């Protein structure tokens, strides 16, 4: 019996020991609480988080960096067969939402698809000329890429095809390498090569979940770049709008205006100007109607196609081409031919195509993701940014092999797609089918289409890219952001598209570096009749605590800013001491650093704190810390800094630190 009784006791022994230990800890805590009188202020210690294993900490960091959206969550606790299905659906989202597709959704997609097709056909012809390519290549780029995106993309509203900014960027960068007039075949091959590498860039960013890199181009810089690009595109259209034959290949405003006014007496064609101005007025009036009443959204959408039909018919019956009106002439009939053999996979142009492709791919990606997020927010559904990049990259890689140039999400078409009531990405399939019919049967009818009408369509389309309201709002909110916006805008207009883009990226990075290397610090004071301490500049009524200088650091402390933070705190201290000395008030005895906003600290930051501590010791001033976060307190203990200043000098709140350093003040309060 003894043996049988001892066995269970032995098995529960460790458990009973743990319970006893827990009881003892609770008893100590209770006695500790009971020792304090009701009027006595209890000081809490700052908790030190349990140490994580190195691999677990590394895995957690990697997960938050690359898998913040937890993409594997749907696979959790699923059988193997279900995981396979989910994996295929992750690559091809159409297999997921396609199961619930019905006739009602198809009706919405059909109307939307036909509407954006009427808009895309004239735009594609114009944008191809903007990229210095034959008109059919614009139509090719609205046939294959939208089909690929429909199967792989996660946005329901985005409309795929060539866009003005990317077309201009691609045309500018390509003609710097090859003259499109003298060497059209080599130029076209380089365009396909750049498109291939644009797709590879986009796919790589998405596959390796590096989508956060595109966020380094700030919203302000994008607004400025888009506005500058819109004006540059509009100026480039003056060639077709005015009927000028000899036009500069430069894109800066000075060269363009010199070319325009230099040919005013012998280069302008009045018939071309009449056609261009008349239909530009019609297009702008149609946009005004659509903006005034959303029920008439289809008016500005169908206006470009009506303009093309009317202008083409007018030129055909009047034979205006014999009077100097430039026309499109021939558009090749038939769907996309293969261009795999035309891509440069070796030679001198390989590296040039790679460089141009990266730039064009990043800009196309930035525009598409911004558009996708905008409409996803409006319809309240989640957009997987990395999945979008993979879809966009795949469609451009396939597009480069089927005679397409860089395609992406078009804001004007996507807006029309949304307002036309699209339900899914099937609207892109409808649009592609209409483009297919156009390529097979209708392209010969565009022979007499005047270039002036294409210029008018592009001018009316890019006007919407100039976002005045956003620029004004940026000025009101953040002047440094406005500098980035203005710098990108002026860079594009007065230099070139690539210079403007470079300025936009440079200013965006400069702003990040400035914020990291020069973080904000503030002096805190006590809000009257509370235990709350706030910035004295924001709250002028906040009172400074006699003998204590409270400084808050509003940033993580890293090697890039640690020395500045130390020097800035000492400067706060010097200024305060001078003011106190001039007013014959008691000098500072404690420097209290509020560390709530300090999310992390590295070895350079700890070294800076050690130097600050030594500097304060020479002045007979005590260093006190308040509310360091888990990562910070862990490193302070690991480095031995907590022992250096004393653990009794690290407090949970500013109020507790002040009550400990200045008990007399607390008693008076």
PDB file of N, CA, C and O in Angstrom, residues 466-515:
ATOM      1  N   UNK A 466      -2.672  65.568 -63.595  1.00  0.00           N
ATOM      2  CA  UNK A 466      -2.200  66.744 -62.841  1.00  0.00           C
ATOM      3  C   UNK A 466      -3.149  66.942 -61.663  1.00  0.00           C
ATOM      4  O   UNK A 466      -4.267  67.451 -61.822  1.00  0.00           O
ATOM      5  N   UNK A 467      -2.711  66.546 -60.492  1.00  0.00           N
ATOM      6  CA  UNK A 467      -3.567  66.562 -59.298  1.00  0.00           C
ATOM      7  C   UNK A 467      -3.282  67.819 -58.471  1.00  0.00           C
ATOM      8  O   UNK A 467      -2.463  67.814 -57.546  1.00  0.00           O
ATOM      9  N   UNK A 468      -3.965  68.909 -58.814  1.00  0.00           N
ATOM     10  CA  UNK A 468      -3.754  70.177 -58.108  1.00  0.00           C
ATOM     11  C   UNK A 468      -4.133  70.063 -56.628  1.00  0.00           C
ATOM     12  O   UNK A 468      -3.415  70.572 -55.753  1.00  0.00           O
ATOM     13  N   UNK A 469      -5.258  69.430 -56.375  1.00  0.00           N
ATOM     14  CA  UNK A 469      -5.750  69.324 -54.993  1.00  0.00           C
ATOM     15  C   UNK A 469      -4.754  68.584 -54.103  1.00  0.00           C
ATOM     16  O   UNK A 469      -4.522  68.973 -52.948  1.00  0.00           O
ATOM     17  N   UNK A 470      -4.167  67.510 -54.651  1.00  0.00           N
ATOM     18  CA  UNK A 470      -3.178  66.747 -53.869  1.00  0.00           C
ATOM     19  C   UNK A 470      -1.953  67.593 -53.573  1.00  0.00           C
ATOM     20  O   UNK A 470      -1.411  67.549 -52.460  1.00  0.00           O
ATOM     21  N   UNK A 471      -1.500  68.384 -54.554  1.00  0.00           N
ATOM     22  CA  UNK A 471      -0.319  69.241 -54.358  1.00  0.00           C
ATOM     23  C   UNK A 471      -0.585  70.296 -53.286  1.00  0.00           C
ATOM     24  O   UNK A 471       0.279  70.566 -52.431  1.00  0.00           O
ATOM     25  N   UNK A 472      -1.780  70.895 -53.321  1.00  0.00           N
ATOM     26  CA  UNK A 472      -2.135  71.905 -52.312  1.00  0.00           C
ATOM     27  C   UNK A 472      -2.204  71.272 -50.926  1.00  0.00           C
ATOM     28  O   UNK A 472      -1.733  71.857 -49.935  1.00  0.00           O
ATOM     29  N   UNK A 473      -2.787  70.076 -50.844  1.00  0.00           N
ATOM     30  CA  UNK A 473      -2.894  69.376 -49.564  1.00  0.00           C
ATOM     31  C   UNK A 473      -1.504  69.023 -49.019  1.00  0.00           C
ATOM     32  O   UNK A 473      -1.246  69.148 -47.809  1.00  0.00           O
ATOM     33  N   UNK A 474      -0.605  68.596 -49.908  1.00  0.00           N
ATOM     34  CA  UNK A 474       0.774  68.278 -49.500  1.00  0.00           C
ATOM     35  C   UNK A 474       1.452  69.515 -48.924  1.00  0.00           C
ATOM     36  O   UNK A 474       2.149  69.448 -47.911  1.00  0.00           O
ATOM     37  N   UNK A 475       1.240  70.679 -49.566  1.00  0.00           N
ATOM     38  CA  UNK A 475       1.816  71.937 -49.075  1.00  0.00           C
ATOM     39  C   UNK A 475       1.294  72.262 -47.669  1.00  0.00           C
ATOM     40  O   UNK A 475       2.058  72.685 -46.794  1.00  0.00           O
ATOM     41  N   UNK A 476       0.007  72.037 -47.456  1.00  0.00           N
ATOM     42  CA  UNK A 476      -0.586  72.348 -46.152  1.00  0.00           C
ATOM     43  C   UNK A 476      -0.076  71.410 -45.060  1.00  0.00           C
ATOM     44  O   UNK A 476       0.124  71.822 -43.921  1.00  0.00           O
ATOM     45  N   UNK A 477       0.129  70.147 -45.417  1.00  0.00           N
ATOM     46  CA  UNK A 477       0.471  69.142 -44.409  1.00  0.00           C
ATOM     47  C   UNK A 477       1.961  69.116 -44.094  1.00  0.00           C
ATOM     48  O   UNK A 477       2.363  69.136 -42.928  1.00  0.00           O
ATOM     49  N   UNK A 478       2.795  69.052 -45.139  1.00  0.00           N
ATOM     50  CA  UNK A 478       4.228  68.840 -44.912  1.00  0.00           C
ATOM     51  C   UNK A 478       5.028  69.577 -45.975  1.00  0.00           C
ATOM     52  O   UNK A 478       4.999  69.211 -47.156  1.00  0.00           O
ATOM     53  N   UNK A 479       5.740  70.609 -45.574  1.00  0.00           N
ATOM     54  CA  UNK A 479       6.513  71.429 -46.526  1.00  0.00           C
ATOM     55  C   UNK A 479       7.654  70.628 -47.148  1.00  0.00           C
ATOM     56  O   UNK A 479       8.005  70.833 -48.319  1.00  0.00           O
ATOM     57  N   UNK A 480       8.247  69.709 -46.392  1.00  0.00           N
ATOM     58  CA  UNK A 480       9.332  68.894 -46.939  1.00  0.00           C
ATOM     59  C   UNK A 480       8.804  67.942 -48.007  1.00  0.00           C
ATOM     60  O   UNK A 480       9.464  67.704 -49.024  1.00  0.00           O
ATOM     61  N   UNK A 481       7.607  67.414 -47.785  1.00  0.00           N
ATOM     62  CA  UNK A 481       6.955  66.592 -48.805  1.00  0.00           C
ATOM     63  C   UNK A 481       6.704  67.404 -50.066  1.00  0.00           C
ATOM     64  O   UNK A 481       6.845  66.900 -51.186  1.00  0.00           O
ATOM     65  N   UNK A 482       6.336  68.666 -49.887  1.00  0.00           N
ATOM     66  CA  UNK A 482       6.067  69.527 -51.040  1.00  0.00           C
ATOM     67  C   UNK A 482       7.344  69.789 -51.834  1.00  0.00           C
ATOM     68  O   UNK A 482       7.304  69.899 -53.060  1.00  0.00           O
ATOM     69  N   UNK A 483       8.467  69.876 -51.138  1.00  0.00           N
ATOM     70  CA  UNK A 483       9.759  70.036 -51.832  1.00  0.00           C
ATOM     71  C   UNK A 483      10.025  68.826 -52.726  1.00  0.00           C
ATOM     72  O   UNK A 483      10.477  68.964 -53.869  1.00  0.00           O
ATOM     73  N   UNK A 484       9.727  67.631 -52.215  1.00  0.00           N
ATOM     74  CA  UNK A 484       9.884  66.408 -53.015  1.00  0.00           C
ATOM     75  C   UNK A 484       8.953  66.439 -54.223  1.00  0.00           C
ATOM     76  O   UNK A 484       9.359  66.089 -55.343  1.00  0.00           O
ATOM     77  N   UNK A 485       7.713  66.872 -54.003  1.00  0.00           N
ATOM     78  CA  UNK A 485       6.728  66.966 -55.082  1.00  0.00           C
ATOM     79  C   UNK A 485       7.183  67.963 -56.145  1.00  0.00           C
ATOM     80  O   UNK A 485       7.180  67.663 -57.344  1.00  0.00           O
ATOM     81  N   UNK A 486       7.602  69.139 -55.699  1.00  0.00           N
ATOM     82  CA  UNK A 486       8.021  70.199 -56.620  1.00  0.00           C
ATOM     83  C   UNK A 486       9.307  69.822 -57.350  1.00  0.00           C
ATOM     84  O   UNK A 486       9.459  70.097 -58.546  1.00  0.00           O
ATOM     85  N   UNK A 487      10.242  69.184 -56.630  1.00  0.00           N
ATOM     86  CA  UNK A 487      11.503  68.775 -57.243  1.00  0.00           C
ATOM     87  C   UNK A 487      11.286  67.787 -58.376  1.00  0.00           C
ATOM     88  O   UNK A 487      11.873  67.918 -59.461  1.00  0.00           O
ATOM     89  N   UNK A 488      10.420  66.785 -58.142  1.00  0.00           N
ATOM     90  CA  UNK A 488      10.117  65.798 -59.188  1.00  0.00           C
ATOM     91  C   UNK A 488       9.407  66.464 -60.362  1.00  0.00           C
ATOM     92  O   UNK A 488       9.716  66.179 -61.530  1.00  0.00           O
ATOM     93  N   UNK A 489       8.484  67.359 -60.063  1.00  0.00           N
ATOM     94  CA  UNK A 489       7.719  68.061 -61.102  1.00  0.00           C
ATOM     95  C   UNK A 489       8.630  68.891 -62.000  1.00  0.00           C
ATOM     96  O   UNK A 489       8.599  68.777 -63.233  1.00  0.00           O
ATOM     97  N   UNK A 490       9.476  69.721 -61.390  1.00  0.00           N
ATOM     98  CA  UNK A 490      10.374  70.590 -62.162  1.00  0.00           C
ATOM     99  C   UNK A 490      11.443  69.779 -62.891  1.00  0.00           C
ATOM    100  O   UNK A 490      11.852  70.139 -63.999  1.00  0.00           O
ATOM    101  N   UNK A 491      11.888  68.685 -62.276  1.00  0.00           N
ATOM    102  CA  UNK A 491      12.898  67.837 -62.906  1.00  0.00           C
ATOM    103  C   UNK A 491      12.401  67.240 -64.209  1.00  0.00           C
ATOM    104  O   UNK A 491      13.127  67.205 -65.211  1.00  0.00           O
ATOM    105  N   UNK A 492      11.145  66.775 -64.206  1.00  0.00           N
ATOM    106  CA  UNK A 492      10.564  66.192 -65.423  1.00  0.00           C
ATOM    107  C   UNK A 492      10.371  67.263 -66.493  1.00  0.00           C
ATOM    108  O   UNK A 492      10.697  67.057 -67.672  1.00  0.00           O
ATOM    109  N   UNK A 493       9.859  68.428 -66.097  1.00  0.00           N
ATOM    110  CA  UNK A 493       9.524  69.472 -67.072  1.00  0.00           C
ATOM    111  C   UNK A 493      10.777  70.115 -67.680  1.00  0.00           C
ATOM    112  O   UNK A 493      10.870  70.289 -68.902  1.00  0.00           O
ATOM    113  N   UNK A 494      11.750  70.463 -66.837  1.00  0.00           N
ATOM    114  CA  UNK A 494      12.897  71.231 -67.330  1.00  0.00           C
ATOM    115  C   UNK A 494      14.108  70.376 -67.697  1.00  0.00           C
ATOM    116  O   UNK A 494      15.042  70.881 -68.320  1.00  0.00           O
ATOM    117  N   UNK A 495      14.108  69.115 -67.319  1.00  0.00           N
ATOM    118  CA  UNK A 495      15.245  68.256 -67.682  1.00  0.00           C
ATOM    119  C   UNK A 495      14.747  67.103 -68.557  1.00  0.00           C
ATOM    120  O   UNK A 495      14.721  67.201 -69.780  1.00  0.00           O
ATOM    121  N   UNK A 496      14.348  66.026 -67.946  1.00  0.00           N
ATOM    122  CA  UNK A 496      13.829  64.873 -68.682  1.00  0.00           C
ATOM    123  C   UNK A 496      13.068  63.987 -67.718  1.00  0.00           C
ATOM    124  O   UNK A 496      13.103  64.199 -66.497  1.00  0.00           O
ATOM    125  N   UNK A 497      12.385  62.988 -68.254  1.00  0.00           N
ATOM    126  CA  UNK A 497      11.603  62.085 -67.422  1.00  0.00           C
ATOM    127  C   UNK A 497      12.504  61.325 -66.458  1.00  0.00           C
ATOM    128  O   UNK A 497      12.193  61.186 -65.270  1.00  0.00           O
ATOM    129  N   UNK A 498      13.659  60.837 -66.959  1.00  0.00           N
ATOM    130  CA  UNK A 498      14.545  60.067 -66.089  1.00  0.00           C
ATOM    131  C   UNK A 498      15.178  60.932 -65.006  1.00  0.00           C
ATOM    132  O   UNK A 498      15.364  60.485 -63.870  1.00  0.00           O
ATOM    133  N   UNK A 499      15.483  62.203 -65.339  1.00  0.00           N
ATOM    134  CA  UNK A 499      16.041  63.122 -64.326  1.00  0.00           C
ATOM    135  C   UNK A 499      14.990  63.418 -63.258  1.00  0.00           C
ATOM    136  O   UNK A 499      15.278  63.430 -62.057  1.00  0.00           O
ATOM    137  N   UNK A 500      13.762  63.638 -63.696  1.00  0.00           N
ATOM    138  CA  UNK A 500      12.668  63.867 -62.741  1.00  0.00           C
ATOM    139  C   UNK A 500      12.455  62.680 -61.830  1.00  0.00           C
ATOM    140  O   UNK A 500      12.243  62.832 -60.626  1.00  0.00           O
ATOM    141  N   UNK A 501      12.536  61.481 -62.417  1.00  0.00           N
ATOM    142  CA  UNK A 501      12.387  60.261 -61.620  1.00  0.00           C
ATOM    143  C   UNK A 501      13.534  60.135 -60.621  1.00  0.00           C
ATOM    144  O   UNK A 501      13.326  59.774 -59.447  1.00  0.00           O
ATOM    145  N   UNK A 502      14.731  60.440 -61.070  1.00  0.00           N
ATOM    146  CA  UNK A 502      15.906  60.372 -60.193  1.00  0.00           C
ATOM    147  C   UNK A 502      15.780  61.365 -59.038  1.00  0.00           C
ATOM    148  O   UNK A 502      16.092  61.041 -57.889  1.00  0.00           O
ATOM    149  N   UNK A 503      15.299  62.572 -59.345  1.00  0.00           N
ATOM    150  CA  UNK A 503      15.098  63.578 -58.301  1.00  0.00           C
ATOM    151  C   UNK A 503      14.044  63.109 -57.303  1.00  0.00           C
ATOM    152  O   UNK A 503      14.200  63.269 -56.085  1.00  0.00           O
ATOM    153  N   UNK A 504      12.966  62.509 -57.820  1.00  0.00           N
ATOM    154  CA  UNK A 504      11.899  62.007 -56.947  1.00  0.00           C
ATOM    155  C   UNK A 504      12.429  60.958 -55.980  1.00  0.00           C
ATOM    156  O   UNK A 504      12.160  61.007 -54.774  1.00  0.00           O
ATOM    157  N   UNK A 505      13.214  60.013 -56.510  1.00  0.00           N
ATOM    158  CA  UNK A 505      13.779  58.960 -55.660  1.00  0.00           C
ATOM    159  C   UNK A 505      14.782  59.549 -54.674  1.00  0.00           C
ATOM    160  O   UNK A 505      14.783  59.199 -53.485  1.00  0.00           O
ATOM    161  N   UNK A 506      15.635  60.454 -55.162  1.00  0.00           N
ATOM    162  CA  UNK A 506      16.676  61.047 -54.315  1.00  0.00           C
ATOM    163  C   UNK A 506      16.066  61.832 -53.152  1.00  0.00           C
ATOM    164  O   UNK A 506      16.508  61.701 -51.997  1.00  0.00           O
ATOM    165  N   UNK A 507      15.036  62.635 -53.438  1.00  0.00           N
ATOM    166  CA  UNK A 507      14.410  63.437 -52.382  1.00  0.00           C
ATOM    167  C   UNK A 507      13.671  62.536 -51.395  1.00  0.00           C
ATOM    168  O   UNK A 507      13.670  62.786 -50.181  1.00  0.00           O
ATOM    169  N   UNK A 508      13.033  61.469 -51.900  1.00  0.00           N
ATOM    170  CA  UNK A 508      12.344  60.526 -51.016  1.00  0.00           C
ATOM    171  C   UNK A 508      13.319  59.877 -50.049  1.00  0.00           C
ATOM    172  O   UNK A 508      13.053  59.778 -48.838  1.00  0.00           O
ATOM    173  N   UNK A 509      14.470  59.440 -50.571  1.00  0.00           N
ATOM    174  CA  UNK A 509      15.487  58.840 -49.711  1.00  0.00           C
ATOM    175  C   UNK A 509      16.085  59.876 -48.759  1.00  0.00           C
ATOM    176  O   UNK A 509      16.375  59.564 -47.596  1.00  0.00           O
ATOM    177  N   UNK A 510      16.280  61.099 -49.263  1.00  0.00           N
ATOM    178  CA  UNK A 510      16.841  62.159 -48.420  1.00  0.00           C
ATOM    179  C   UNK A 510      15.920  62.445 -47.232  1.00  0.00           C
ATOM    180  O   UNK A 510      16.389  62.669 -46.111  1.00  0.00           O
ATOM    181  N   UNK A 511      14.602  62.411 -47.487  1.00  0.00           N
ATOM    182  CA  UNK A 511      13.653  62.653 -46.407  1.00  0.00           C
ATOM    183  C   UNK A 511      13.729  61.549 -45.355  1.00  0.00           C
ATOM    184  O   UNK A 511      13.699  61.810 -44.148  1.00  0.00           O
ATOM    185  N   UNK A 512      13.837  60.283 -45.833  1.00  0.00           N
ATOM    186  CA  UNK A 512      13.959  59.158 -44.904  1.00  0.00           C
ATOM    187  C   UNK A 512      15.223  59.303 -44.064  1.00  0.00           C
ATOM    188  O   UNK A 512      15.195  59.154 -42.834  1.00  0.00           O
ATOM    189  N   UNK A 513      16.334  59.621 -44.724  1.00  0.00           N
ATOM    190  CA  UNK A 513      17.608  59.776 -44.015  1.00  0.00           C
ATOM    191  C   UNK A 513      17.542  60.919 -43.009  1.00  0.00           C
ATOM    192  O   UNK A 513      18.062  60.814 -41.896  1.00  0.00           O
ATOM    193  N   UNK A 514      16.887  62.014 -43.411  1.00  0.00           N
ATOM    194  CA  UNK A 514      16.762  63.168 -42.512  1.00  0.00           C
ATOM    195  C   UNK A 514      15.957  62.814 -41.269  1.00  0.00           C
ATOM    196  O   UNK A 514      16.320  63.178 -40.147  1.00  0.00           O
ATOM    197  N   UNK A 515      14.859  62.071 -41.477  1.00  0.00           N
ATOM    198  CA  UNK A 515      14.018  61.689 -40.341  1.00  0.00           C
ATOM    199  C   UNK A 515      14.712  60.676 -39.433  1.00  0.00           C
ATOM    200  O   UNK A 515      14.496  60.675 -38.221  1.00  0.00           O
TER     201      UNK A 515
END
